[in-house]
């Protein structure tokens, strides 16, 4: 303890005397994935016992000292991988001496209350430092004064006041969110605030969609949209940089053959990260994905007419006869098209190659002045995959998210999350002809197979907070060095000399505070990003502050003026600063 190596350690949580889901196990699940078991009156079968003991660590919560509970605990008497945790008076703990004498690690929380369950979970996983000493002598168990010291290695959970913030923080956040829900700026959201290594506000509001009626929970995952650039692609780039695979002033064409012989041959990695490459902002995915033989005339018009009757968005209408290309997609899974981009649309390597080739051959702008571009990050992901030889989604999962315990974070969310836990986004009436649910909203990322440098990552607020705290910690989290301190400092503090952008991160606009993506109160050292679906995160190292807001404001449509009119994201950040 604290539990380490979450990427390679399988965990079982066994509650004896309480249900499998209680405050203790729910808080453990905030740190790591675990299989849950419980007994409220009888021993485990041999099959259940073998299954439980097959885990690397078995955390046993004990809430009862009744005879049957001692019999259940006796089943684990020889388990060297067990960690019994007693929610009871220490004298009652002594009743278990025959079944715990051979177990090397014991913990006690003294009573069975909600807060002791919360803090016991934090103690086991490094959310709080532990330095308690046994206040009584327990013959056969441990002598008076026994105890070990456990360090704080991960985010903890506290109150605003405990971290020097006003107790009105929650009231301010609740009020802003209430207005957003009332005005239908979004159907639901998650808001998380962390200060000095502790989460001080972590609340879910509303529903996953207006139609579903499913409440948002801390386990709900959201399409991060362009927040993926800074939380998916950028960590992969930082890790590859840590490995010495490139320098910031290397031409990207050195690693991407498709750029050689084009007007992009001299674009550097730094240019791409600063959005000062001259590369176009985006591709017209409708033009790429719709079959030109399926319609005549223009594919899209600004006003509807007899042929252009499909409303794509405000002031944009699609040809009613246009159909998706079947040379680079298929309606059913096959070896050639194995990846489901949406229901009834499957793509493959040649779909991805078609998109990337369009990027390689796209026309550069006349100058390299700052111009935010999704294509920059598509090229960055392309470069990372070629340098590491590993698919981007697997590379960041294994090297970043899994060590963090961010098991609710990843690309293609249907592979790791229940659909009922995924917030749906927009209804696409033109290319995909469905409400996007469990697939990435961004068209380029979707047709790339759900994994692309500009978008595609799904997560929840608690997982993103682990990533942000790792950066604040200088690359360490949970007792693991995930990135070097030098790399973290370089990427989080560097800023373009000509615009507000950092190396992959967005930053406050100190020259034009009224148009800054942050609140006016944000420290100039703040870094983070915004996402089209209504997401954002900001990390302020000067105040050791993390702010995360996740919503699906594009559900059911992006034509929703309330979100922009209310300016929810900076309003929340401003309220947080006023609470410091």
PDB file of C-alpha atoms in Angstrom, residues 272-492:
ATOM      1  CA  UNK A 272       2.121  21.914 -35.811  1.00  0.00           C
ATOM      2  CA  UNK A 273       1.855  22.189 -32.026  1.00  0.00           C
ATOM      3  CA  UNK A 274       1.615  25.991 -32.130  1.00  0.00           C
ATOM      4  CA  UNK A 275      -0.913  25.881 -35.021  1.00  0.00           C
ATOM      5  CA  UNK A 276       1.525  27.955 -37.082  1.00  0.00           C
ATOM      6  CA  UNK A 277       2.051  25.489 -39.902  1.00  0.00           C
ATOM      7  CA  UNK A 278       0.035  27.098 -42.703  1.00  0.00           C
ATOM      8  CA  UNK A 279      -2.030  23.915 -42.957  1.00  0.00           C
ATOM      9  CA  UNK A 280      -5.762  24.397 -43.594  1.00  0.00           C
ATOM     10  CA  UNK A 281      -8.125  24.331 -40.648  1.00  0.00           C
ATOM     11  CA  UNK A 282     -10.096  21.254 -41.681  1.00  0.00           C
ATOM     12  CA  UNK A 283     -11.256  18.987 -44.485  1.00  0.00           C
ATOM     13  CA  UNK A 284     -14.745  19.004 -45.969  1.00  0.00           C
ATOM     14  CA  UNK A 285     -15.683  15.508 -44.905  1.00  0.00           C
ATOM     15  CA  UNK A 286     -19.053  15.704 -46.649  1.00  0.00           C
ATOM     16  CA  UNK A 287     -17.241  16.213 -49.950  1.00  0.00           C
ATOM     17  CA  UNK A 288     -14.862  13.345 -49.222  1.00  0.00           C
ATOM     18  CA  UNK A 289     -17.410  10.812 -47.992  1.00  0.00           C
ATOM     19  CA  UNK A 290     -20.356  11.325 -50.380  1.00  0.00           C
ATOM     20  CA  UNK A 291     -20.339   9.512 -53.731  1.00  0.00           C
ATOM     21  CA  UNK A 292     -20.261  12.112 -56.576  1.00  0.00           C
ATOM     22  CA  UNK A 293     -22.047   9.637 -58.863  1.00  0.00           C
ATOM     23  CA  UNK A 294     -25.090   9.596 -56.555  1.00  0.00           C
ATOM     24  CA  UNK A 295     -26.140  13.196 -57.229  1.00  0.00           C
ATOM     25  CA  UNK A 296     -25.888  15.938 -59.836  1.00  0.00           C
ATOM     26  CA  UNK A 297     -24.973  19.581 -59.302  1.00  0.00           C
ATOM     27  CA  UNK A 298     -23.793  20.896 -55.960  1.00  0.00           C
ATOM     28  CA  UNK A 299     -23.542  18.620 -52.950  1.00  0.00           C
ATOM     29  CA  UNK A 300     -24.493  21.393 -50.492  1.00  0.00           C
ATOM     30  CA  UNK A 301     -26.098  24.814 -50.697  1.00  0.00           C
ATOM     31  CA  UNK A 302     -26.666  27.657 -48.278  1.00  0.00           C
ATOM     32  CA  UNK A 303     -30.417  27.677 -48.942  1.00  0.00           C
ATOM     33  CA  UNK A 304     -32.869  24.813 -49.393  1.00  0.00           C
ATOM     34  CA  UNK A 305     -34.359  23.955 -52.766  1.00  0.00           C
ATOM     35  CA  UNK A 306     -36.077  20.958 -54.370  1.00  0.00           C
ATOM     36  CA  UNK A 307     -32.775  19.008 -54.556  1.00  0.00           C
ATOM     37  CA  UNK A 308     -31.146  20.307 -51.367  1.00  0.00           C
ATOM     38  CA  UNK A 309     -33.735  19.497 -48.736  1.00  0.00           C
ATOM     39  CA  UNK A 310     -31.624  17.836 -46.013  1.00  0.00           C
ATOM     40  CA  UNK A 311     -30.843  20.393 -43.309  1.00  0.00           C
ATOM     41  CA  UNK A 312     -27.298  19.658 -42.130  1.00  0.00           C
ATOM     42  CA  UNK A 313     -27.042  22.710 -39.892  1.00  0.00           C
ATOM     43  CA  UNK A 314     -28.064  26.349 -39.937  1.00  0.00           C
ATOM     44  CA  UNK A 315     -27.693  27.730 -43.494  1.00  0.00           C
ATOM     45  CA  UNK A 316     -26.366  24.452 -44.911  1.00  0.00           C
ATOM     46  CA  UNK A 317     -28.456  21.942 -46.859  1.00  0.00           C
ATOM     47  CA  UNK A 318     -27.435  18.653 -48.473  1.00  0.00           C
ATOM     48  CA  UNK A 319     -28.483  17.004 -51.730  1.00  0.00           C
ATOM     49  CA  UNK A 320     -31.322  14.604 -51.086  1.00  0.00           C
ATOM     50  CA  UNK A 321     -29.949  11.970 -53.491  1.00  0.00           C
ATOM     51  CA  UNK A 322     -26.377  11.980 -52.133  1.00  0.00           C
ATOM     52  CA  UNK A 323     -25.198   8.652 -50.746  1.00  0.00           C
ATOM     53  CA  UNK A 324     -22.090   7.638 -48.838  1.00  0.00           C
ATOM     54  CA  UNK A 325     -19.200   6.191 -50.853  1.00  0.00           C
ATOM     55  CA  UNK A 326     -19.035   2.417 -50.933  1.00  0.00           C
ATOM     56  CA  UNK A 327     -15.502   2.132 -52.285  1.00  0.00           C
ATOM     57  CA  UNK A 328     -14.074   3.166 -48.901  1.00  0.00           C
ATOM     58  CA  UNK A 329     -16.951   2.131 -46.580  1.00  0.00           C
ATOM     59  CA  UNK A 330     -19.283  -0.843 -46.237  1.00  0.00           C
ATOM     60  CA  UNK A 331     -22.664  -1.482 -44.557  1.00  0.00           C
ATOM     61  CA  UNK A 332     -21.332  -4.625 -42.839  1.00  0.00           C
ATOM     62  CA  UNK A 333     -18.109  -5.620 -41.088  1.00  0.00           C
ATOM     63  CA  UNK A 334     -15.514  -7.423 -43.196  1.00  0.00           C
ATOM     64  CA  UNK A 335     -11.769  -8.035 -43.261  1.00  0.00           C
ATOM     65  CA  UNK A 336     -11.454  -5.027 -45.534  1.00  0.00           C
ATOM     66  CA  UNK A 337     -13.686  -2.770 -43.400  1.00  0.00           C
ATOM     67  CA  UNK A 338     -13.468  -4.078 -39.813  1.00  0.00           C
ATOM     68  CA  UNK A 339     -14.128  -0.881 -37.825  1.00  0.00           C
ATOM     69  CA  UNK A 340     -17.610   0.426 -37.035  1.00  0.00           C
ATOM     70  CA  UNK A 341     -17.607   4.204 -37.557  1.00  0.00           C
ATOM     71  CA  UNK A 342     -21.357   4.435 -36.861  1.00  0.00           C
ATOM     72  CA  UNK A 343     -24.278   2.053 -36.966  1.00  0.00           C
ATOM     73  CA  UNK A 344     -24.266   0.462 -40.409  1.00  0.00           C
ATOM     74  CA  UNK A 345     -21.047   2.192 -41.531  1.00  0.00           C
ATOM     75  CA  UNK A 346     -17.782   0.268 -41.450  1.00  0.00           C
ATOM     76  CA  UNK A 347     -14.379   1.620 -42.421  1.00  0.00           C
ATOM     77  CA  UNK A 348     -10.836   0.314 -42.731  1.00  0.00           C
ATOM     78  CA  UNK A 349      -7.256   1.210 -43.494  1.00  0.00           C
ATOM     79  CA  UNK A 350      -8.037   2.513 -46.964  1.00  0.00           C
ATOM     80  CA  UNK A 351     -10.641   4.891 -45.496  1.00  0.00           C
ATOM     81  CA  UNK A 352      -8.018   6.263 -43.119  1.00  0.00           C
ATOM     82  CA  UNK A 353      -5.444   6.449 -45.922  1.00  0.00           C
ATOM     83  CA  UNK A 354      -7.890   8.359 -48.138  1.00  0.00           C
ATOM     84  CA  UNK A 355      -8.349  10.984 -45.427  1.00  0.00           C
ATOM     85  CA  UNK A 356      -4.651  11.280 -44.649  1.00  0.00           C
ATOM     86  CA  UNK A 357      -3.758  11.588 -48.328  1.00  0.00           C
ATOM     87  CA  UNK A 358      -6.208  14.501 -48.603  1.00  0.00           C
ATOM     88  CA  UNK A 359      -4.341  16.141 -45.738  1.00  0.00           C
ATOM     89  CA  UNK A 360      -0.940  15.516 -47.323  1.00  0.00           C
ATOM     90  CA  UNK A 361      -2.144  17.036 -50.605  1.00  0.00           C
ATOM     91  CA  UNK A 362      -4.199  19.879 -49.123  1.00  0.00           C
ATOM     92  CA  UNK A 363      -3.258  23.389 -50.145  1.00  0.00           C
ATOM     93  CA  UNK A 364      -1.253  25.480 -47.701  1.00  0.00           C
ATOM     94  CA  UNK A 365      -2.395  28.953 -46.700  1.00  0.00           C
ATOM     95  CA  UNK A 366      -0.216  31.831 -47.988  1.00  0.00           C
ATOM     96  CA  UNK A 367       1.448  32.332 -44.577  1.00  0.00           C
ATOM     97  CA  UNK A 368       2.169  30.554 -41.293  1.00  0.00           C
ATOM     98  CA  UNK A 369       0.337  32.991 -39.047  1.00  0.00           C
ATOM     99  CA  UNK A 370      -1.617  31.350 -36.222  1.00  0.00           C
ATOM    100  CA  UNK A 371      -4.611  29.434 -37.562  1.00  0.00           C
ATOM    101  CA  UNK A 372      -6.215  26.743 -35.435  1.00  0.00           C
ATOM    102  CA  UNK A 373      -6.218  23.501 -37.407  1.00  0.00           C
ATOM    103  CA  UNK A 374      -7.531  20.002 -36.785  1.00  0.00           C
ATOM    104  CA  UNK A 375      -5.228  18.794 -39.563  1.00  0.00           C
ATOM    105  CA  UNK A 376      -2.136  19.758 -37.545  1.00  0.00           C
ATOM    106  CA  UNK A 377      -3.051  17.196 -34.919  1.00  0.00           C
ATOM    107  CA  UNK A 378      -3.957  14.543 -37.470  1.00  0.00           C
ATOM    108  CA  UNK A 379      -0.376  14.892 -38.706  1.00  0.00           C
ATOM    109  CA  UNK A 380       0.986  14.774 -35.157  1.00  0.00           C
ATOM    110  CA  UNK A 381      -0.832  11.506 -34.443  1.00  0.00           C
ATOM    111  CA  UNK A 382       0.334  10.127 -37.785  1.00  0.00           C
ATOM    112  CA  UNK A 383       3.912  10.985 -36.830  1.00  0.00           C
ATOM    113  CA  UNK A 384       3.609   9.447 -33.375  1.00  0.00           C
ATOM    114  CA  UNK A 385       2.277   6.155 -34.749  1.00  0.00           C
ATOM    115  CA  UNK A 386       5.088   5.921 -37.289  1.00  0.00           C
ATOM    116  CA  UNK A 387       7.750   6.706 -34.683  1.00  0.00           C
ATOM    117  CA  UNK A 388       6.511   4.236 -32.070  1.00  0.00           C
ATOM    118  CA  UNK A 389       5.228   1.532 -34.400  1.00  0.00           C
ATOM    119  CA  UNK A 390       2.169   1.265 -32.153  1.00  0.00           C
ATOM    120  CA  UNK A 391      -1.417   2.329 -32.906  1.00  0.00           C
ATOM    121  CA  UNK A 392      -2.074   5.647 -31.168  1.00  0.00           C
ATOM    122  CA  UNK A 393      -5.032   4.463 -29.099  1.00  0.00           C
ATOM    123  CA  UNK A 394      -3.054   1.489 -27.756  1.00  0.00           C
ATOM    124  CA  UNK A 395       0.099   3.575 -27.178  1.00  0.00           C
ATOM    125  CA  UNK A 396      -1.605   6.187 -24.978  1.00  0.00           C
ATOM    126  CA  UNK A 397      -3.723   3.569 -23.226  1.00  0.00           C
ATOM    127  CA  UNK A 398      -0.694   1.499 -22.204  1.00  0.00           C
ATOM    128  CA  UNK A 399       1.756   4.321 -21.491  1.00  0.00           C
ATOM    129  CA  UNK A 400      -0.534   7.021 -20.050  1.00  0.00           C
ATOM    130  CA  UNK A 401      -4.109   6.098 -19.141  1.00  0.00           C
ATOM    131  CA  UNK A 402      -3.614   2.608 -17.680  1.00  0.00           C
ATOM    132  CA  UNK A 403      -0.839   3.653 -15.251  1.00  0.00           C
ATOM    133  CA  UNK A 404      -3.055   6.564 -14.142  1.00  0.00           C
ATOM    134  CA  UNK A 405      -5.954   4.220 -13.409  1.00  0.00           C
ATOM    135  CA  UNK A 406      -7.976   6.103 -16.053  1.00  0.00           C
ATOM    136  CA  UNK A 407      -9.938   3.045 -17.114  1.00  0.00           C
ATOM    137  CA  UNK A 408     -12.942   5.068 -18.272  1.00  0.00           C
ATOM    138  CA  UNK A 409     -10.829   6.877 -20.868  1.00  0.00           C
ATOM    139  CA  UNK A 410     -10.173   5.783 -24.430  1.00  0.00           C
ATOM    140  CA  UNK A 411     -11.126   5.793 -28.069  1.00  0.00           C
ATOM    141  CA  UNK A 412     -14.098   3.782 -29.445  1.00  0.00           C
ATOM    142  CA  UNK A 413     -15.964   3.903 -26.115  1.00  0.00           C
ATOM    143  CA  UNK A 414     -18.255   0.977 -26.870  1.00  0.00           C
ATOM    144  CA  UNK A 415     -15.210  -1.241 -26.353  1.00  0.00           C
ATOM    145  CA  UNK A 416     -14.798  -0.240 -22.690  1.00  0.00           C
ATOM    146  CA  UNK A 417     -18.090   1.313 -21.550  1.00  0.00           C
ATOM    147  CA  UNK A 418     -21.745   0.402 -21.483  1.00  0.00           C
ATOM    148  CA  UNK A 419     -23.688   2.349 -24.092  1.00  0.00           C
ATOM    149  CA  UNK A 420     -26.018   3.496 -21.324  1.00  0.00           C
ATOM    150  CA  UNK A 421     -23.031   5.269 -19.701  1.00  0.00           C
ATOM    151  CA  UNK A 422     -22.069   7.177 -22.867  1.00  0.00           C
ATOM    152  CA  UNK A 423     -23.550  10.607 -23.511  1.00  0.00           C
ATOM    153  CA  UNK A 424     -24.998  10.828 -27.054  1.00  0.00           C
ATOM    154  CA  UNK A 425     -24.161  13.802 -29.224  1.00  0.00           C
ATOM    155  CA  UNK A 426     -25.731  15.168 -32.396  1.00  0.00           C
ATOM    156  CA  UNK A 427     -28.155  13.755 -34.913  1.00  0.00           C
ATOM    157  CA  UNK A 428     -26.338  13.560 -38.267  1.00  0.00           C
ATOM    158  CA  UNK A 429     -29.049  13.694 -40.966  1.00  0.00           C
ATOM    159  CA  UNK A 430     -26.710  13.620 -43.951  1.00  0.00           C
ATOM    160  CA  UNK A 431     -23.712  11.256 -43.924  1.00  0.00           C
ATOM    161  CA  UNK A 432     -24.395   8.903 -40.994  1.00  0.00           C
ATOM    162  CA  UNK A 433     -28.178   9.477 -40.838  1.00  0.00           C
ATOM    163  CA  UNK A 434     -28.483   8.725 -37.110  1.00  0.00           C
ATOM    164  CA  UNK A 435     -28.013  10.202 -33.651  1.00  0.00           C
ATOM    165  CA  UNK A 436     -24.365   9.667 -32.779  1.00  0.00           C
ATOM    166  CA  UNK A 437     -24.183   7.547 -29.643  1.00  0.00           C
ATOM    167  CA  UNK A 438     -21.070   5.675 -28.650  1.00  0.00           C
ATOM    168  CA  UNK A 439     -19.176   6.902 -31.701  1.00  0.00           C
ATOM    169  CA  UNK A 440     -17.116  10.054 -32.064  1.00  0.00           C
ATOM    170  CA  UNK A 441     -19.071  13.103 -33.181  1.00  0.00           C
ATOM    171  CA  UNK A 442     -16.315  14.663 -35.294  1.00  0.00           C
ATOM    172  CA  UNK A 443     -16.704  13.537 -38.906  1.00  0.00           C
ATOM    173  CA  UNK A 444     -13.002  13.229 -39.733  1.00  0.00           C
ATOM    174  CA  UNK A 445     -12.276  11.237 -36.595  1.00  0.00           C
ATOM    175  CA  UNK A 446     -15.321   9.024 -37.156  1.00  0.00           C
ATOM    176  CA  UNK A 447     -14.404   8.109 -40.721  1.00  0.00           C
ATOM    177  CA  UNK A 448     -10.789   7.572 -39.637  1.00  0.00           C
ATOM    178  CA  UNK A 449     -12.097   4.704 -37.537  1.00  0.00           C
ATOM    179  CA  UNK A 450     -12.799   6.592 -34.320  1.00  0.00           C
ATOM    180  CA  UNK A 451      -9.133   7.325 -33.642  1.00  0.00           C
ATOM    181  CA  UNK A 452      -7.710  10.564 -34.980  1.00  0.00           C
ATOM    182  CA  UNK A 453      -5.372  13.280 -33.766  1.00  0.00           C
ATOM    183  CA  UNK A 454      -8.005  15.998 -33.622  1.00  0.00           C
ATOM    184  CA  UNK A 455     -10.799  14.117 -31.829  1.00  0.00           C
ATOM    185  CA  UNK A 456     -12.048  10.709 -30.758  1.00  0.00           C
ATOM    186  CA  UNK A 457     -11.203  10.460 -27.061  1.00  0.00           C
ATOM    187  CA  UNK A 458     -13.980   9.778 -24.539  1.00  0.00           C
ATOM    188  CA  UNK A 459     -13.579  10.206 -20.793  1.00  0.00           C
ATOM    189  CA  UNK A 460     -15.145  11.378 -17.565  1.00  0.00           C
ATOM    190  CA  UNK A 461     -14.118  14.256 -15.329  1.00  0.00           C
ATOM    191  CA  UNK A 462     -12.448  12.095 -12.683  1.00  0.00           C
ATOM    192  CA  UNK A 463     -10.140  10.405 -15.178  1.00  0.00           C
ATOM    193  CA  UNK A 464      -9.152  13.696 -16.792  1.00  0.00           C
ATOM    194  CA  UNK A 465      -8.324  15.061 -13.340  1.00  0.00           C
ATOM    195  CA  UNK A 466      -5.771  12.239 -12.899  1.00  0.00           C
ATOM    196  CA  UNK A 467      -4.052  13.274 -16.134  1.00  0.00           C
ATOM    197  CA  UNK A 468      -4.058  16.936 -15.091  1.00  0.00           C
ATOM    198  CA  UNK A 469      -2.696  16.138 -11.631  1.00  0.00           C
ATOM    199  CA  UNK A 470       0.065  14.052 -13.210  1.00  0.00           C
ATOM    200  CA  UNK A 471       1.134  17.167 -15.140  1.00  0.00           C
ATOM    201  CA  UNK A 472       0.960  19.279 -11.967  1.00  0.00           C
ATOM    202  CA  UNK A 473       3.091  16.648 -10.216  1.00  0.00           C
ATOM    203  CA  UNK A 474       5.771  17.008 -12.885  1.00  0.00           C
ATOM    204  CA  UNK A 475       4.971  13.718 -14.607  1.00  0.00           C
ATOM    205  CA  UNK A 476       4.392  11.429 -11.601  1.00  0.00           C
ATOM    206  CA  UNK A 477       1.191   9.881 -10.310  1.00  0.00           C
ATOM    207  CA  UNK A 478       0.415   6.949  -8.049  1.00  0.00           C
ATOM    208  CA  UNK A 479       4.079   6.401  -7.305  1.00  0.00           C
ATOM    209  CA  UNK A 480       4.905   6.066 -11.011  1.00  0.00           C
ATOM    210  CA  UNK A 481       6.958   8.331 -13.256  1.00  0.00           C
ATOM    211  CA  UNK A 482       4.790   8.542 -16.384  1.00  0.00           C
ATOM    212  CA  UNK A 483       6.536  11.482 -18.072  1.00  0.00           C
ATOM    213  CA  UNK A 484       9.790  13.192 -17.221  1.00  0.00           C
ATOM    214  CA  UNK A 485       9.633  16.454 -15.326  1.00  0.00           C
ATOM    215  CA  UNK A 486      11.653  18.151 -18.054  1.00  0.00           C
ATOM    216  CA  UNK A 487       9.172  17.165 -20.759  1.00  0.00           C
ATOM    217  CA  UNK A 488       6.167  18.237 -18.685  1.00  0.00           C
ATOM    218  CA  UNK A 489       7.758  21.599 -17.920  1.00  0.00           C
ATOM    219  CA  UNK A 490       8.678  22.207 -21.566  1.00  0.00           C
ATOM    220  CA  UNK A 491       5.219  21.437 -22.945  1.00  0.00           C
ATOM    221  CA  UNK A 492       3.163  23.111 -20.215  1.00  0.00           C
TER     222      UNK A 492
END
